[in-house]
CSV table of C-alpha atoms and ligand atoms in Angstrom, one decimal:
chain,number,residue,atom,x,y,z
A,31,UNK,CA,11.4,-17.5,-14.6
A,32,UNK,CA,15.0,-17.9,-13.7
A,33,UNK,CA,16.8,-15.9,-11.0
A,34,UNK,CA,18.7,-13.7,-13.3
A,35,UNK,CA,15.6,-12.8,-15.3
A,36,UNK,CA,13.6,-12.0,-12.1
A,37,UNK,CA,16.4,-9.7,-11.2
A,38,UNK,CA,16.3,-8.0,-14.5
A,39,UNK,CA,12.6,-7.7,-14.2
A,40,UNK,CA,13.0,-6.0,-10.9
A,41,UNK,CA,15.8,-3.6,-12.4
A,42,UNK,CA,13.4,-2.6,-15.2
A,43,UNK,CA,10.6,-2.0,-12.7
A,44,UNK,CA,12.9,0.3,-10.5
A,45,UNK,CA,14.1,2.1,-13.6
A,46,UNK,CA,10.7,2.8,-14.9
A,47,UNK,CA,9.5,3.9,-11.5
A,48,UNK,CA,12.2,6.7,-11.6
A,49,UNK,CA,11.9,7.5,-15.2
A,50,UNK,CA,8.2,8.0,-15.1
A,51,UNK,CA,8.0,9.5,-11.6
A,52,UNK,CA,6.5,6.9,-9.4
A,53,UNK,CA,9.2,6.5,-6.9
A,54,UNK,CA,12.6,8.5,-6.3
A,55,UNK,CA,15.4,7.9,-3.9
A,56,UNK,CA,15.1,10.3,-0.8
A,57,UNK,CA,17.5,13.0,-0.7
A,58,UNK,CA,18.8,12.0,-4.0
A,59,UNK,CA,20.8,15.0,-4.9
A,60,UNK,CA,22.8,14.6,-1.7
A,61,UNK,CA,23.6,10.9,-2.5
A,62,UNK,CA,20.4,9.5,-1.1
A,63,UNK,CA,19.6,8.2,2.4
A,64,UNK,CA,19.3,4.5,2.7
A,65,UNK,CA,15.7,3.0,3.1
A,66,UNK,CA,13.8,6.1,2.4
A,67,UNK,CA,11.8,7.0,-0.5
A,68,UNK,CA,9.9,9.9,-2.2
A,69,UNK,CA,6.8,9.1,-4.4
A,70,UNK,CA,6.8,11.3,-7.4
A,71,UNK,CA,3.6,12.6,-9.3
A,72,UNK,CA,2.3,9.2,-10.5
A,73,UNK,CA,3.4,7.2,-7.4
A,74,UNK,CA,1.5,9.7,-5.2
A,75,UNK,CA,-1.7,9.1,-7.2
A,76,UNK,CA,-1.3,5.5,-7.1
A,77,UNK,CA,-0.7,5.5,-3.3
A,78,UNK,CA,-3.8,7.7,-2.7
A,79,UNK,CA,-6.0,5.4,-4.8
A,80,UNK,CA,-4.9,2.5,-2.7
A,81,UNK,CA,-5.6,4.2,0.6
A,82,UNK,CA,-8.8,5.6,-0.6
A,83,UNK,CA,-10.1,2.2,-1.7
A,84,UNK,CA,-9.0,0.6,1.5
A,85,UNK,CA,-10.9,3.4,3.5
A,86,UNK,CA,-13.9,2.9,1.3
A,87,UNK,CA,-14.1,-0.8,1.9
A,88,UNK,CA,-13.0,-0.9,5.4
A,89,UNK,CA,-14.8,2.2,6.8
A,90,UNK,CA,-17.4,3.8,4.3
A,91,UNK,CA,-19.1,0.5,3.0
A,92,UNK,CA,-19.4,-0.8,6.5
A,93,UNK,CA,-21.7,-0.1,9.6
A,94,UNK,CA,-19.4,-1.4,12.2
A,95,UNK,CA,-16.1,0.5,11.6
A,96,UNK,CA,-15.1,4.1,12.3
A,97,UNK,CA,-11.8,6.0,11.7
A,98,UNK,CA,-9.1,7.6,13.6
A,99,UNK,CA,-6.1,9.8,12.7
A,100,UNK,CA,-3.7,9.6,15.7
A,101,UNK,CA,-0.5,11.5,16.3
A,102,UNK,CA,2.7,10.0,15.2
A,103,UNK,CA,4.4,11.0,18.5
A,104,UNK,CA,2.9,9.6,21.7
A,105,UNK,CA,4.3,9.5,25.2
A,106,UNK,CA,6.9,7.0,26.0
A,107,UNK,CA,4.7,5.3,28.5
A,108,UNK,CA,2.7,3.8,25.5
A,109,UNK,CA,5.8,2.2,24.2
A,110,UNK,CA,6.7,0.7,27.6
A,111,UNK,CA,3.2,-0.7,28.0
A,112,UNK,CA,2.9,-2.1,24.6
A,113,UNK,CA,6.2,-4.0,25.0
A,114,UNK,CA,8.0,-2.1,22.1
A,115,UNK,CA,10.8,-0.5,24.3
A,116,UNK,CA,11.6,-3.9,25.7
A,117,UNK,CA,11.2,-6.3,22.7
A,118,UNK,CA,10.7,-4.4,19.5
A,119,UNK,CA,14.1,-5.6,18.2
A,120,UNK,CA,15.9,-7.5,15.5
A,121,UNK,CA,18.9,-9.7,16.5
A,122,UNK,CA,21.9,-8.1,14.7
A,123,UNK,CA,25.5,-9.3,14.2
A,124,UNK,CA,28.6,-7.3,13.5
A,125,UNK,CA,31.3,-8.4,11.1
A,126,UNK,CA,34.6,-7.5,12.5
A,127,UNK,CA,36.5,-7.5,9.4
A,128,UNK,CA,34.4,-5.2,7.3
A,129,UNK,CA,32.3,-3.5,10.1
A,130,UNK,CA,28.9,-4.4,8.3
A,131,UNK,CA,26.0,-4.5,10.6
A,132,UNK,CA,23.7,-7.3,9.6
A,133,UNK,CA,20.5,-8.9,10.5
A,134,UNK,CA,21.1,-12.3,12.1
A,135,UNK,CA,18.5,-14.1,10.0
A,136,UNK,CA,20.1,-12.8,6.9
A,137,UNK,CA,23.4,-14.5,7.4
A,138,UNK,CA,24.0,-17.6,5.3
A,139,UNK,CA,26.0,-20.6,6.5
A,140,UNK,CA,28.8,-21.9,4.3
A,141,UNK,CA,30.3,-25.4,5.1
A,142,UNK,CA,28.8,-25.0,8.8
A,143,UNK,CA,30.4,-21.7,9.4
A,144,UNK,CA,28.5,-18.3,9.5
A,145,UNK,CA,29.7,-16.0,6.9
A,146,UNK,CA,29.4,-12.1,6.2
A,147,UNK,CA,27.3,-11.6,2.9
A,148,UNK,CA,29.4,-8.5,2.5
A,149,UNK,CA,33.0,-9.5,2.5
A,150,UNK,CA,32.9,-13.2,3.2
A,151,UNK,CA,34.5,-12.8,6.6
A,152,UNK,CA,34.0,-15.3,9.4
A,153,UNK,CA,34.8,-13.1,12.4
A,154,UNK,CA,31.3,-12.2,13.5
A,155,UNK,CA,29.9,-11.1,16.7
A,156,UNK,CA,27.3,-12.9,18.7
A,157,UNK,CA,23.6,-11.8,17.9
A,158,UNK,CA,22.5,-8.9,20.1
A,159,UNK,CA,19.1,-7.3,20.1
A,160,UNK,CA,18.9,-4.0,18.2
A,161,UNK,CA,15.7,-1.9,18.9
A,162,UNK,CA,14.2,-0.7,15.6
A,163,UNK,CA,12.3,2.3,17.1
A,164,UNK,CA,13.8,5.9,16.2
A,165,UNK,CA,14.4,8.0,19.3
A,166,UNK,CA,13.5,11.6,19.5
A,167,UNK,CA,13.0,14.3,22.2
A,168,UNK,CA,9.9,16.3,22.8
A,169,UNK,CA,10.3,19.8,24.2
A,170,UNK,CA,13.5,21.9,24.9
A,171,UNK,CA,15.5,19.3,27.1
A,172,UNK,CA,17.1,16.5,25.5
A,173,UNK,CA,17.4,13.9,28.4
A,174,UNK,CA,15.5,10.7,29.5
A,175,UNK,CA,12.6,12.7,30.8
A,176,UNK,CA,11.7,14.0,27.4
A,177,UNK,CA,12.6,10.9,25.3
A,178,UNK,CA,10.0,9.1,23.1
A,179,UNK,CA,10.0,7.3,19.8
A,180,UNK,CA,8.5,7.8,16.3
A,181,UNK,CA,5.7,5.2,16.2
A,182,UNK,CA,6.8,1.8,14.7
A,183,UNK,CA,3.1,1.0,14.1
A,184,UNK,CA,-0.2,3.0,13.9
A,185,UNK,CA,-2.2,0.5,16.1
A,186,UNK,CA,-1.3,1.8,19.5
A,187,UNK,CA,-3.2,5.2,19.1
A,188,UNK,CA,-6.3,3.0,18.5
A,189,UNK,CA,-5.8,1.1,21.8
A,190,UNK,CA,-5.2,4.1,23.8
A,191,UNK,CA,-8.3,6.0,22.3
A,192,UNK,CA,-10.5,2.9,22.6
A,193,UNK,CA,-12.6,4.3,25.2
A,194,UNK,CA,-13.0,7.7,23.7
A,195,UNK,CA,-14.0,6.3,20.5
A,196,UNK,CA,-16.3,3.9,22.0
A,197,UNK,CA,-18.1,6.7,23.9
A,198,UNK,CA,-18.7,8.9,21.0
A,199,UNK,CA,-19.4,6.3,18.3
A,200,UNK,CA,-21.9,4.2,20.6
A,201,UNK,CA,-20.9,1.2,18.7
A,202,UNK,CA,-21.9,-2.3,20.0
A,203,UNK,CA,-19.2,-5.2,19.7
A,204,UNK,CA,-18.1,-6.4,17.3
A,205,UNK,CA,-16.9,-3.1,15.8
A,206,UNK,CA,-13.6,-1.8,14.4
A,207,UNK,CA,-11.4,1.5,14.4
A,208,UNK,CA,-9.4,1.9,11.3
A,209,UNK,CA,-6.3,4.2,10.8
A,210,UNK,CA,-4.0,4.9,7.9
A,211,UNK,CA,-0.7,6.7,8.6
A,212,UNK,CA,3.1,6.7,8.7
A,213,UNK,CA,5.2,4.3,10.7
A,214,UNK,CA,9.0,4.4,11.3
A,215,UNK,CA,11.3,1.5,11.8
A,216,UNK,CA,15.1,1.8,11.9
A,217,UNK,CA,15.4,-1.4,9.8
A,218,UNK,CA,19.0,-2.9,9.9
A,219,UNK,CA,19.2,-3.8,6.2
A,220,UNK,CA,16.5,-2.1,4.3
A,221,UNK,CA,16.3,-3.7,0.8
A,222,UNK,CA,14.3,-4.8,-2.2
A,223,UNK,CA,13.4,-1.2,-3.3
A,224,UNK,CA,10.7,0.1,-1.1
A,225,UNK,CA,9.8,-3.3,0.3
A,226,UNK,CA,11.6,-2.8,3.5
A,227,UNK,CA,11.8,1.0,4.2
A,228,UNK,CA,12.6,2.8,7.3
A,229,UNK,CA,9.5,5.1,6.9
A,230,UNK,CA,6.3,3.7,5.5
A,231,UNK,CA,2.5,3.8,5.8
A,232,UNK,CA,0.3,1.3,7.3
A,233,UNK,CA,-3.5,0.6,6.9
A,234,UNK,CA,-4.5,-1.0,10.1
A,235,UNK,CA,-7.8,-2.1,11.4
A,236,UNK,CA,-8.3,-3.2,15.1
A,237,UNK,CA,-11.5,-5.1,15.2
A,238,UNK,CA,-12.8,-5.5,18.7
A,239,UNK,CA,-15.1,-8.4,19.6
A,240,UNK,CA,-16.1,-10.9,22.4
A,241,UNK,CA,-13.6,-13.4,23.3
A,242,UNK,CA,-15.5,-16.4,21.7
A,243,UNK,CA,-15.7,-14.5,18.4
A,244,UNK,CA,-11.7,-14.2,18.0
A,245,UNK,CA,-11.0,-17.2,16.0
A,246,UNK,CA,-14.0,-17.1,13.6
A,247,UNK,CA,-13.2,-13.4,12.9
A,248,UNK,CA,-9.6,-14.1,12.2
A,249,UNK,CA,-11.0,-16.4,9.4
A,250,UNK,CA,-13.4,-13.8,8.3
A,251,UNK,CA,-10.8,-10.9,8.2
A,252,UNK,CA,-8.3,-13.0,6.3
A,253,UNK,CA,-10.9,-13.7,3.6
A,254,UNK,CA,-12.0,-10.0,3.5
A,255,UNK,CA,-8.5,-8.9,3.0
A,256,UNK,CA,-7.9,-11.5,0.0
A,257,UNK,CA,-10.9,-10.0,-1.6
A,258,UNK,CA,-9.4,-6.4,-1.3
A,259,UNK,CA,-6.3,-7.5,-3.2
A,260,UNK,CA,-8.4,-9.2,-5.8
A,261,UNK,CA,-10.5,-6.2,-6.2
A,262,UNK,CA,-7.4,-3.9,-7.0
A,263,UNK,CA,-6.0,-6.4,-9.5
A,264,UNK,CA,-3.9,-8.9,-7.6
A,265,UNK,CA,-5.4,-12.4,-8.3
A,266,UNK,CA,-5.5,-15.0,-5.7
A,267,UNK,CA,-3.1,-17.2,-7.6
A,268,UNK,CA,-0.4,-14.6,-6.9
A,269,UNK,CA,-1.1,-14.5,-3.2
A,270,UNK,CA,-0.2,-17.1,-0.6
A,271,UNK,CA,-1.6,-17.4,2.8
A,272,UNK,CA,0.9,-18.4,5.4
A,273,UNK,CA,-0.3,-19.8,8.8
A,274,UNK,CA,2.2,-18.3,11.2
A,275,UNK,CA,3.4,-21.5,13.4
A,276,UNK,CA,3.2,-21.2,17.2
A,277,UNK,CA,6.9,-20.8,17.5
A,278,UNK,CA,7.1,-17.6,15.3
A,279,UNK,CA,4.0,-15.9,16.6
A,280,UNK,CA,3.8,-13.3,19.4
A,281,UNK,CA,3.0,-15.1,22.8
A,282,UNK,CA,-0.3,-13.3,23.1
A,283,UNK,CA,-1.7,-14.1,19.4
A,284,UNK,CA,-3.8,-17.1,19.1
A,285,UNK,CA,-3.7,-17.1,15.4
A,286,UNK,CA,-1.8,-15.2,12.8
A,287,UNK,CA,-1.9,-15.3,8.9
A,288,UNK,CA,0.7,-13.7,6.7
A,289,UNK,CA,-0.8,-12.6,3.3
A,290,UNK,CA,2.3,-13.0,1.0
A,291,UNK,CA,2.8,-11.9,-2.5
A,292,UNK,CA,5.2,-13.4,-5.1
A,293,UNK,CA,7.5,-10.4,-5.7
A,294,UNK,CA,10.3,-10.8,-8.4
A,295,UNK,CA,12.7,-11.0,-5.3
A,296,UNK,CA,10.6,-13.9,-3.7
A,297,UNK,CA,7.6,-14.6,-1.8
A,298,UNK,CA,7.1,-11.9,0.8
A,299,UNK,CA,4.5,-10.5,3.4
A,300,UNK,CA,2.0,-7.9,2.3
A,301,UNK,CA,-0.1,-8.0,5.3
A,302,UNK,CA,-0.6,-9.7,8.6
A,303,UNK,CA,-3.8,-10.7,10.0
A,304,UNK,CA,-3.5,-11.4,13.6
A,305,UNK,CA,-5.8,-12.4,16.5
A,306,UNK,CA,-4.2,-10.4,19.5
A,307,UNK,CA,-6.6,-11.4,22.3
A,308,UNK,CA,-7.1,-8.9,24.9
A,309,UNK,CA,-3.2,-8.2,25.2
A,310,UNK,CA,-2.9,-4.6,24.1
A,311,UNK,CA,-6.0,-3.2,25.9
A,312,UNK,CA,-4.9,-5.2,29.1
A,313,UNK,CA,-1.3,-3.8,28.9
A,314,UNK,CA,-2.7,-0.2,28.8
A,315,UNK,CA,-5.2,-0.8,31.5
A,316,UNK,CA,-2.5,-2.0,33.8
A,317,UNK,CA,0.1,0.8,32.9
A,318,UNK,CA,-2.4,3.8,32.9
A,319,UNK,CA,-4.7,2.5,35.6
A,320,UNK,CA,-7.8,3.7,33.4
A,321,UNK,CA,-10.5,1.4,32.4
A,322,UNK,CA,-10.7,0.3,28.9
A,323,UNK,CA,-13.4,-2.2,29.2
A,324,UNK,CA,-16.7,-2.8,27.6
A,325,UNK,CA,-20.1,-3.0,29.2
A,326,UNK,CA,-22.6,-5.3,27.4
A,327,UNK,CA,-26.1,-3.9,28.1
A,328,UNK,CA,-27.9,-7.1,27.2
A,329,UNK,CA,-25.8,-9.5,29.4
A,330,UNK,CA,-24.8,-6.9,31.9
A,331,UNK,CA,-21.2,-8.1,31.6
A,332,UNK,CA,-18.1,-6.0,31.8
A,333,UNK,CA,-15.1,-7.3,30.1
A,334,UNK,CA,-11.9,-6.4,28.0
A,335,UNK,CA,-12.6,-7.0,24.4
A,336,UNK,CA,-10.5,-9.1,22.2
A,337,UNK,CA,-9.1,-7.8,19.0
A,338,UNK,CA,-8.6,-9.1,15.4
A,339,UNK,CA,-6.0,-7.0,13.5
A,340,UNK,CA,-5.5,-6.8,9.7
A,341,UNK,CA,-2.4,-4.8,9.3
A,342,UNK,CA,-1.3,-3.8,5.8
A,343,UNK,CA,1.5,-2.0,4.2
A,344,UNK,CA,0.7,0.8,1.6
A,345,UNK,CA,4.1,0.9,0.2
A,346,UNK,CA,4.3,-2.8,-0.1
A,347,UNK,CA,0.9,-3.0,-1.6
A,348,UNK,CA,2.0,-0.3,-4.1
A,349,UNK,CA,5.2,-2.3,-5.0
A,350,UNK,CA,3.2,-5.4,-5.6
A,351,UNK,CA,0.8,-3.5,-7.8
A,352,UNK,CA,3.6,-2.1,-9.8
A,353,UNK,CA,5.4,-5.5,-10.0
A,354,UNK,CA,2.1,-7.4,-11.0
A,355,UNK,CA,1.1,-4.8,-13.6
A,356,UNK,CA,4.6,-4.5,-15.3
A,357,UNK,CA,4.4,-6.2,-18.7
A,358,UNK,CA,6.3,-6.1,-22.1
A,359,UNK,CA,4.3,-6.9,-25.1
A,360,UNK,CA,4.2,-5.9,-28.9
A,361,UNK,CA,2.1,-3.0,-30.4
A,362,UNK,CA,2.3,-1.4,-33.8
A,363,UNK,CA,4.0,1.9,-34.1
A,364,UNK,CA,2.8,4.8,-36.3
A,365,UNK,CA,3.9,3.0,-39.5
A,366,UNK,CA,2.2,-0.4,-38.5
A,367,UNK,CA,5.6,-1.9,-37.7
A,368,UNK,CA,5.3,-4.2,-34.5
A,369,UNK,CA,7.6,-2.9,-31.5
A,370,UNK,CA,8.1,-3.7,-28.0
A,371,UNK,CA,5.7,-1.9,-25.6
A,372,UNK,CA,6.0,-1.6,-22.0
A,373,UNK,CA,2.7,-1.5,-20.3
A,374,UNK,CA,1.5,-1.2,-16.7
A,375,UNK,CA,-1.7,-3.2,-16.5
A,376,UNK,CA,-3.1,-1.7,-13.6
A,377,UNK,CA,-6.8,-2.3,-12.6
A,378,UNK,CA,-8.6,0.9,-13.6
A,379,UNK,CA,-9.6,1.4,-10.0
A,380,UNK,CA,-6.1,2.2,-8.8
A,381,UNK,CA,-4.5,3.6,-12.0
A,382,UNK,CA,-2.9,7.0,-11.2
A,383,UNK,CA,-4.5,8.5,-14.4
A,384,UNK,CA,-7.9,7.1,-15.5
A,385,UNK,CA,-8.1,8.6,-19.0
A,386,UNK,CA,-5.9,10.6,-21.3
A,387,UNK,CA,-7.6,13.1,-23.8
A,388,UNK,CA,-5.9,13.4,-27.2
A,389,UNK,CA,-6.8,16.0,-29.8
A,390,UNK,CA,-5.5,14.4,-33.0
A,391,UNK,CA,-3.6,17.6,-34.0
A,392,UNK,CA,-2.4,20.4,-31.9
A,393,UNK,CA,-2.5,23.0,-34.7
A,394,UNK,CA,-6.2,22.5,-35.3
A,395,UNK,CA,-8.0,24.9,-33.0
A,396,UNK,CA,-11.4,23.1,-33.3
A,397,UNK,CA,-9.8,19.8,-32.2
A,398,UNK,CA,-8.0,21.4,-29.3
A,399,UNK,CA,-11.2,23.2,-28.0
A,400,UNK,CA,-13.1,19.9,-28.2
A,401,UNK,CA,-10.4,18.1,-26.3
A,402,UNK,CA,-10.3,20.9,-23.6
A,403,UNK,CA,-14.2,20.5,-23.4
A,404,UNK,CA,-13.9,16.7,-23.0
A,405,UNK,CA,-11.3,17.3,-20.3
A,406,UNK,CA,-13.5,19.7,-18.4
A,407,UNK,CA,-16.3,17.3,-18.5
A,408,UNK,CA,-14.4,14.3,-17.0
A,409,UNK,CA,-12.2,16.2,-14.7
A,410,UNK,CA,-14.6,16.6,-11.7
A,411,UNK,CA,-15.1,12.8,-11.6
A,412,UNK,CA,-11.6,11.3,-12.1
A,413,UNK,CA,-7.9,12.1,-12.8
A,414,UNK,CA,-7.6,13.1,-16.6
A,415,UNK,CA,-4.5,13.8,-18.5
A,416,UNK,CA,-4.6,16.1,-21.5
A,417,UNK,CA,-1.8,15.5,-24.2
A,418,UNK,CA,-1.6,17.3,-27.5
A,419,UNK,CA,2.0,16.8,-28.3
A,420,UNK,CA,3.5,14.3,-30.8
A,421,UNK,CA,2.2,11.5,-32.9
A,422,UNK,CA,-0.8,9.7,-31.7
A,423,UNK,CA,0.9,6.4,-31.4
A,424,UNK,CA,3.6,8.0,-29.3
A,425,UNK,CA,1.1,9.4,-27.1
A,426,UNK,CA,-0.5,6.1,-26.5
A,427,UNK,CA,2.6,4.5,-25.8
A,428,UNK,CA,3.5,7.1,-23.1
A,429,UNK,CA,0.2,6.4,-21.4
A,430,UNK,CA,0.5,2.7,-21.6
A,431,UNK,CA,3.7,2.9,-19.8
A,432,UNK,CA,2.3,4.5,-16.8
A,433,UNK,CA,-0.9,2.3,-16.7
A,434,UNK,CA,-3.6,4.7,-18.0
A,435,UNK,CA,-6.5,2.4,-18.8
A,436,UNK,CA,-8.4,4.5,-21.3
A,437,UNK,CA,-7.5,7.1,-24.2
A,438,UNK,CA,-9.9,9.3,-25.7
A,439,UNK,CA,-9.1,10.5,-29.2
A,440,UNK,CA,-10.7,13.7,-30.8
A,441,UNK,CA,-10.5,13.7,-34.4
A,442,UNK,CA,-12.2,15.0,-37.7
A,443,UNK,CA,-15.2,12.9,-37.2
A,444,UNK,CA,-15.8,14.4,-33.8
A,445,UNK,CA,-16.0,17.7,-35.5
A,446,UNK,CA,-18.8,16.4,-38.0
A,447,UNK,CA,-16.4,16.5,-41.0
A,448,UNK,CA,-17.6,13.0,-42.0
A,449,UNK,CA,-21.3,13.5,-41.5
A,450,UNK,CA,-23.5,14.1,-38.7
A,451,UNK,CA,-23.8,10.6,-37.4
A,452,UNK,CA,-20.2,10.9,-36.1
A,453,UNK,CA,-20.5,14.4,-34.8
A,454,UNK,CA,-19.6,14.6,-31.1
A,455,UNK,CA,-18.3,11.1,-31.0
A,456,UNK,CA,-14.8,10.2,-29.9
A,457,UNK,CA,-12.7,6.9,-30.0
A,458,UNK,CA,-12.2,5.3,-26.8
A,459,UNK,CA,-9.1,3.2,-26.8
A,460,UNK,CA,-8.5,0.4,-24.2
A,461,UNK,CA,-4.8,0.0,-23.0
A,462,UNK,CA,-4.8,-3.8,-22.8
A,463,UNK,CA,-6.7,-4.9,-26.0
A,464,UNK,CA,-5.7,-1.7,-27.8
A,465,UNK,CA,-9.2,-1.9,-29.5
A,466,UNK,CA,-11.1,1.4,-30.1
A,467,UNK,CA,-14.8,1.9,-30.0
A,468,UNK,CA,-16.7,4.9,-31.2
A,469,UNK,CA,-18.6,6.6,-28.1
A,470,UNK,CA,-20.9,9.7,-27.9
A,471,UNK,CA,-19.2,12.4,-25.8
A,472,UNK,CA,-22.6,12.6,-24.0
A,473,UNK,CA,-22.4,9.0,-22.9
A,474,UNK,CA,-18.6,9.0,-22.2
A,475,UNK,CA,-18.5,10.0,-18.5
A,476,UNK,CA,-21.1,7.4,-17.5
A,477,UNK,CA,-19.4,4.7,-19.4
A,478,UNK,CA,-15.9,5.5,-17.8
A,479,UNK,CA,-17.4,5.8,-14.4
A,480,UNK,CA,-18.7,2.3,-14.6
A,481,UNK,CA,-15.2,1.2,-15.4
A,482,UNK,CA,-12.9,3.1,-13.0
A,483,UNK,CA,-14.7,3.0,-9.7
B,720,ATP,P1,8.6,-7.8,8.3
B,720,ATP,O1,8.5,-9.3,8.9
B,720,ATP,O2,8.6,-8.0,6.8
B,720,ATP,O3,9.5,-7.1,8.9
B,720,ATP,P2,6.4,-7.4,10.1
B,720,ATP,O4,5.8,-8.8,10.3
B,720,ATP,O5,7.5,-6.9,11.1
B,720,ATP,O6,7.2,-7.3,8.6
B,720,ATP,P3,4.1,-6.2,11.0
B,720,ATP,O7,4.8,-5.6,12.2
B,720,ATP,O8,3.1,-7.1,11.0
B,720,ATP,O9,5.4,-6.5,9.9
B,720,ATP,O10,3.7,-4.8,10.0
B,720,ATP,C1,2.4,-4.9,9.3
B,720,ATP,C2,2.6,-4.5,7.8
B,720,ATP,O11,3.3,-3.3,7.8
B,720,ATP,C3,3.6,-5.4,7.1
B,720,ATP,O12,2.8,-6.6,6.7
B,720,ATP,C4,4.1,-4.5,6.0
B,720,ATP,O13,3.0,-4.5,4.9
B,720,ATP,C5,4.2,-3.2,6.7
B,720,ATP,N1,5.7,-3.0,7.1
B,720,ATP,C6,6.2,-3.4,8.2
B,720,ATP,N2,7.5,-3.1,8.2
B,720,ATP,C7,7.7,-2.5,6.8
B,720,ATP,C8,8.8,-1.9,6.3
B,720,ATP,N3,10.1,-1.8,6.9
B,720,ATP,N4,8.8,-1.3,5.0
B,720,ATP,C9,7.5,-1.3,4.5
B,720,ATP,N5,6.3,-1.9,4.9
B,720,ATP,C10,6.5,-2.4,6.2
């Protein structure tokens, strides 16, 4: 695809997100706030499904991982010890001409001279570090003593609570602590829709191990994480694994992979999988004076565990899912004429709505009653949408556009008007093939469950 069609595709995706209620600009009626987004009714469902599936495979389906839900605010001492206060910054350059504040790595050179991408000016400052953490004050006094930061990552609560979790869960190495939660970064240039936001959610696992297991577990978790994306519908062919070179890696990390996705705006990071050695725990041991080590009952050794960290972004995963699912094809309208159809080909597992129930006509009481009955049958098990308004083709199309994988239509056959064989059967329509099959209502739930979980 050429640059311009990629840009157009992204534009259509952003517009669909707003039109159908996936993602809105934050504070929109006041003109918006840059880098901040609100998820609408469908975006909320999609996001929840991503987080629930992550939790399912990373925690519930394993014996060796437990969860944590830490506070967003922690004492400033944490951010000093972790190194964030000192070094969590991006180099920033100011343009003296148009006053734009820019990330140094986003400034292109033209004929050997650095140029402002905003106004083309060449009068630029030297790069200076800009700390990305949002400052805030805890309590009634606003001074240095009450200063802390909104967390820029969720991981630190896991390290700080390592001993407590170890004691209560009685796990043996290797084992992990998982967490999903908000993180905040005052990004200098938020852009590419939700890709680089100032408030976002992370899904992080800290998997603790013996030092000699670190490199092997780094490979293991990279593979596990690739499988995760495949299982929610993002194929391996769209994912790239970048081995982060020594020069770009944090000094304490012995190996890092970036899992990247081919977004319409380029190949960009979805998740980082890093072997962080014992850096974080050691920093907190030094700064707090508390022991955060591990005693091995068998070997009688005491040591600080090493850690491998798969750190994924919920918002970036959601954006990748939407970009990946977006398609335009052809479908017949109510008169059989072919027209362009917008369809989100979500994997049923993460689709915001799993099935839509359509009584053929809304002014036929028996059809409506049956429709409501089917809705009640499915509802405790999955997100169901009931729609009785408008021509059936238009109702299908509205669901295609938001990625609902299945549609159930209640018609006169369902009521037994074409004989007993078809009584209490419905048509089940597949979003992608648009094929319809006749299914017994009594078998519908089981059939759908096998496809959506
Ligand atoms: P980038 O280089 O793109 O700024 P990063 O390498 O700083 O990202 P990490 O600190 O490794 O990111 O954070 C782990 C994950 O958190 C990222 O892979 C991404 O999915 C998510 N994430 C980080 N920053 C943002 C952001 N500003 N907006 C949305 N998600 C983010």
